[in-house]
JSON list of C-alpha atoms in Angstrom, two decimals:
[
{"chain": "M", "resi": 21, "resn": "MET", "atom": "CA", "xyz": [6.67, 16.35, 15.12]},
{"chain": "M", "resi": 22, "resn": "HIS", "atom": "CA", "xyz": [6.97, 18.64, 12.13]},
{"chain": "M", "resi": 23, "resn": "HIS", "atom": "CA", "xyz": [9.36, 17.59, 9.37]},
{"chain": "M", "resi": 24, "resn": "PRO", "atom": "CA", "xyz": [11.12, 20.46, 7.59]},
{"chain": "M", "resi": 25, "resn": "ARG", "atom": "CA", "xyz": [10.39, 19.11, 4.09]},
{"chain": "M", "resi": 26, "resn": "HIS", "atom": "CA", "xyz": [6.61, 18.89, 4.52]},
{"chain": "M", "resi": 27, "resn": "PRO", "atom": "CA", "xyz": [4.25, 21.80, 5.05]},
{"chain": "M", "resi": 28, "resn": "ARG", "atom": "CA", "xyz": [2.76, 22.08, 8.52]},
{"chain": "M", "resi": 29, "resn": "SER", "atom": "CA", "xyz": [-0.74, 22.01, 7.04]},
{"chain": "M", "resi": 30, "resn": "SER", "atom": "CA", "xyz": [-0.08, 18.55, 5.57]},
{"chain": "M", "resi": 31, "resn": "TYR", "atom": "CA", "xyz": [0.73, 17.19, 9.00]},
{"chain": "M", "resi": 32, "resn": "TYR", "atom": "CA", "xyz": [-2.48, 18.57, 10.49]},
{"chain": "M", "resi": 33, "resn": "TYR", "atom": "CA", "xyz": [-4.50, 17.31, 7.52]},
{"chain": "M", "resi": 34, "resn": "TRP", "atom": "CA", "xyz": [-2.96, 13.85, 8.04]},
{"chain": "M", "resi": 35, "resn": "ARG", "atom": "CA", "xyz": [-3.82, 13.96, 11.74]},
{"chain": "M", "resi": 36, "resn": "ARG", "atom": "CA", "xyz": [-7.36, 15.20, 11.09]},
{"chain": "M", "resi": 37, "resn": "THR", "atom": "CA", "xyz": [-8.11, 12.44, 8.57]},
{"chain": "M", "resi": 38, "resn": "ALA", "atom": "CA", "xyz": [-6.64, 9.56, 10.62]},
{"chain": "M", "resi": 39, "resn": "ALA", "atom": "CA", "xyz": [-10.09, 8.43, 11.81]},
{"chain": "M", "resi": 40, "resn": "ASP", "atom": "CA", "xyz": [-11.43, 8.38, 8.23]},
{"chain": "M", "resi": 41, "resn": "ARG", "atom": "CA", "xyz": [-8.46, 6.31, 7.08]},
{"chain": "M", "resi": 42, "resn": "ALA", "atom": "CA", "xyz": [-8.95, 3.84, 9.92]},
{"chain": "M", "resi": 43, "resn": "ALA", "atom": "CA", "xyz": [-12.68, 3.55, 9.13]},
{"chain": "M", "resi": 44, "resn": "ARG", "atom": "CA", "xyz": [-11.91, 2.94, 5.45]},
{"chain": "M", "resi": 45, "resn": "GLN", "atom": "CA", "xyz": [-9.36, 0.26, 6.33]},
{"chain": "M", "resi": 46, "resn": "ALA", "atom": "CA", "xyz": [-11.92, -1.47, 8.57]},
{"chain": "M", "resi": 47, "resn": "ALA", "atom": "CA", "xyz": [-14.56, -1.30, 5.82]},
{"chain": "M", "resi": 48, "resn": "ASP", "atom": "CA", "xyz": [-12.03, -2.68, 3.29]},
{"chain": "M", "resi": 49, "resn": "ALA", "atom": "CA", "xyz": [-11.22, -5.54, 5.66]},
{"chain": "M", "resi": 50, "resn": "ARG", "atom": "CA", "xyz": [-14.93, -6.41, 5.98]},
{"chain": "M", "resi": 51, "resn": "LEU", "atom": "CA", "xyz": [-15.30, -6.22, 2.19]},
{"chain": "M", "resi": 52, "resn": "ALA", "atom": "CA", "xyz": [-12.21, -8.45, 1.74]},
{"chain": "M", "resi": 53, "resn": "VAL", "atom": "CA", "xyz": [-13.95, -11.15, 3.78]},
{"chain": "M", "resi": 54, "resn": "ARG", "atom": "CA", "xyz": [-17.04, -10.93, 1.54]},
{"chain": "M", "resi": 55, "resn": "ILE", "atom": "CA", "xyz": [-14.87, -10.94, -1.60]},
{"chain": "M", "resi": 56, "resn": "ARG", "atom": "CA", "xyz": [-13.06, -14.06, -0.39]},
{"chain": "M", "resi": 57, "resn": "ALA", "atom": "CA", "xyz": [-16.41, -15.76, 0.30]},
{"chain": "M", "resi": 58, "resn": "VAL", "atom": "CA", "xyz": [-17.75, -15.00, -3.20]},
{"chain": "M", "resi": 59, "resn": "HIS", "atom": "CA", "xyz": [-14.43, -16.09, -4.72]},
{"chain": "M", "resi": 60, "resn": "LEU", "atom": "CA", "xyz": [-14.55, -19.42, -2.86]},
{"chain": "M", "resi": 61, "resn": "GLU", "atom": "CA", "xyz": [-18.21, -19.99, -3.79]},
{"chain": "M", "resi": 62, "resn": "SER", "atom": "CA", "xyz": [-17.21, -19.68, -7.44]},
{"chain": "M", "resi": 63, "resn": "ASP", "atom": "CA", "xyz": [-14.43, -22.27, -6.90]},
{"chain": "M", "resi": 64, "resn": "GLY", "atom": "CA", "xyz": [-11.88, -19.52, -7.43]},
{"chain": "M", "resi": 65, "resn": "THR", "atom": "CA", "xyz": [-13.05, -18.70, -10.95]},
{"chain": "M", "resi": 66, "resn": "TYR", "atom": "CA", "xyz": [-14.70, -15.30, -10.51]},
{"chain": "M", "resi": 67, "resn": "GLY", "atom": "CA", "xyz": [-12.65, -12.20, -11.23]},
{"chain": "M", "resi": 68, "resn": "VAL", "atom": "CA", "xyz": [-13.25, -8.54, -10.44]},
{"chain": "M", "resi": 69, "resn": "PRO", "atom": "CA", "xyz": [-16.27, -7.94, -12.75]},
{"chain": "M", "resi": 70, "resn": "ARG", "atom": "CA", "xyz": [-18.24, -10.98, -11.59]},
{"chain": "M", "resi": 71, "resn": "ILE", "atom": "CA", "xyz": [-17.37, -10.52, -7.92]},
{"chain": "M", "resi": 72, "resn": "THR", "atom": "CA", "xyz": [-18.43, -6.86, -8.14]},
{"chain": "M", "resi": 73, "resn": "ALA", "atom": "CA", "xyz": [-21.74, -7.86, -9.73]},
{"chain": "M", "resi": 74, "resn": "GLU", "atom": "CA", "xyz": [-22.30, -10.54, -7.10]},
{"chain": "M", "resi": 75, "resn": "LEU", "atom": "CA", "xyz": [-21.58, -8.14, -4.24]},
{"chain": "M", "resi": 76, "resn": "ARG", "atom": "CA", "xyz": [-23.99, -5.58, -5.69]},
{"chain": "M", "resi": 77, "resn": "GLU", "atom": "CA", "xyz": [-26.76, -8.19, -6.06]},
{"chain": "M", "resi": 78, "resn": "THR", "atom": "CA", "xyz": [-26.37, -9.91, -2.68]},
{"chain": "M", "resi": 79, "resn": "GLY", "atom": "CA", "xyz": [-24.87, -7.19, -0.48]},
{"chain": "M", "resi": 80, "resn": "GLY", "atom": "CA", "xyz": [-27.20, -4.42, -1.49]},
{"chain": "M", "resi": 81, "resn": "GLU", "atom": "CA", "xyz": [-24.49, -1.78, -1.09]},
{"chain": "M", "resi": 82, "resn": "ALA", "atom": "CA", "xyz": [-22.85, 0.05, -3.97]},
{"chain": "M", "resi": 83, "resn": "VAL", "atom": "CA", "xyz": [-19.36, -1.35, -4.60]},
{"chain": "M", "resi": 84, "resn": "ASN", "atom": "CA", "xyz": [-16.99, 0.10, -7.18]},
{"chain": "M", "resi": 85, "resn": "HIS", "atom": "CA", "xyz": [-15.10, -2.38, -9.39]},
{"chain": "M", "resi": 86, "resn": "LYS", "atom": "CA", "xyz": [-11.87, -0.43, -8.83]},
{"chain": "M", "resi": 87, "resn": "ARG", "atom": "CA", "xyz": [-12.22, -0.85, -5.06]},
{"chain": "M", "resi": 88, "resn": "VAL", "atom": "CA", "xyz": [-12.84, -4.59, -5.50]},
{"chain": "M", "resi": 89, "resn": "ALA", "atom": "CA", "xyz": [-9.77, -4.80, -7.76]},
{"chain": "M", "resi": 90, "resn": "ARG", "atom": "CA", "xyz": [-7.59, -2.95, -5.24]},
{"chain": "M", "resi": 91, "resn": "ILE", "atom": "CA", "xyz": [-8.71, -5.18, -2.36]},
{"chain": "M", "resi": 92, "resn": "MET", "atom": "CA", "xyz": [-8.24, -8.33, -4.45]},
{"chain": "M", "resi": 93, "resn": "ARG", "atom": "CA", "xyz": [-4.73, -7.24, -5.43]},
{"chain": "M", "resi": 94, "resn": "ALA", "atom": "CA", "xyz": [-3.88, -6.65, -1.78]},
{"chain": "M", "resi": 95, "resn": "SER", "atom": "CA", "xyz": [-5.48, -9.82, -0.39]},
{"chain": "M", "resi": 96, "resn": "GLY", "atom": "CA", "xyz": [-4.53, -12.27, -3.11]},
{"chain": "M", "resi": 97, "resn": "PRO", "atom": "CA", "xyz": [-7.51, -13.97, -4.83]},
{"chain": "M", "resi": 98, "resn": "GLU", "atom": "CA", "xyz": [-7.37, -13.98, -8.64]},
{"chain": "M", "resi": 99, "resn": "GLY", "atom": "CA", "xyz": [-9.98, -14.97, -11.18]},
{"chain": "M", "resi": 100, "resn": "VAL", "atom": "CA", "xyz": [-9.41, -17.53, -13.92]},
{"chain": "M", "resi": 101, "resn": "ARG", "atom": "CA", "xyz": [-8.70, -16.11, -17.37]},
{"chain": "M", "resi": 102, "resn": "LEU", "atom": "CA", "xyz": [-10.35, -18.33, -19.97]},
{"chain": "M", "resi": 103, "resn": "ARG", "atom": "CA", "xyz": [-10.48, -15.84, -22.82]},
{"chain": "M", "resi": 104, "resn": "ARG", "atom": "CA", "xyz": [-8.76, -16.78, -26.05]},
{"chain": "M", "resi": 105, "resn": "ARG", "atom": "CA", "xyz": [-6.76, -14.26, -27.99]},
{"chain": "M", "resi": 106, "resn": "HIS", "atom": "CA", "xyz": [-8.42, -13.52, -31.32]},
{"chain": "M", "resi": 107, "resn": "ARG", "atom": "CA", "xyz": [-6.31, -12.97, -34.41]},
{"chain": "M", "resi": 108, "resn": "THR", "atom": "CA", "xyz": [-7.95, -10.20, -36.40]},
{"chain": "M", "resi": 109, "resn": "THR", "atom": "CA", "xyz": [-5.40, -9.87, -39.21]},
{"chain": "M", "resi": 110, "resn": "VAL", "atom": "CA", "xyz": [-4.53, -13.04, -41.10]},
{"chain": "M", "resi": 111, "resn": "PRO", "atom": "CA", "xyz": [-1.62, -12.69, -43.54]},
{"chain": "M", "resi": 112, "resn": "ASP", "atom": "CA", "xyz": [-2.51, -13.32, -47.17]},
{"chain": "M", "resi": 113, "resn": "PRO", "atom": "CA", "xyz": [0.01, -15.74, -48.73]},
{"chain": "M", "resi": 114, "resn": "ALA", "atom": "CA", "xyz": [-0.63, -14.28, -52.20]},
{"chain": "M", "resi": 115, "resn": "ALA", "atom": "CA", "xyz": [0.36, -10.82, -50.99]},
{"chain": "M", "resi": 116, "resn": "ALA", "atom": "CA", "xyz": [3.72, -12.13, -49.77]},
{"chain": "M", "resi": 117, "resn": "LYS", "atom": "CA", "xyz": [4.60, -13.45, -53.26]},
{"chain": "M", "resi": 118, "resn": "CYS", "atom": "CA", "xyz": [3.92, -10.08, -54.90]},
{"chain": "M", "resi": 119, "resn": "ARG", "atom": "CA", "xyz": [6.33, -8.17, -52.64]},
{"chain": "M", "resi": 120, "resn": "ARG", "atom": "CA", "xyz": [9.27, -6.69, -54.54]},
{"chain": "M", "resi": 121, "resn": "THR", "atom": "CA", "xyz": [12.75, -7.17, -53.16]},
{"chain": "M", "resi": 122, "resn": "THR", "atom": "CA", "xyz": [14.52, -4.18, -54.80]}
]
């Protein structure tokens, strides 16, 4: 089933790597279950960095934070953002008075 717009080699590459894709999807599904469990244990507060750290400590397998983020985006759980925005530049009222209006 060769499509005229795509090179023949791409089709065969896609066919050859189908098993790898299926294995990765199965592994991602198993990881999604573990991510959901950690997320629920934290009462829904943990985000990607903390969940990644927790999985590395308890699971023993190396998990990349980008993979955890991708799976979390796809499956739904979100962490709670409690960080405040810091204002680094505060306007000086004296400087505003000195401004010329010419």
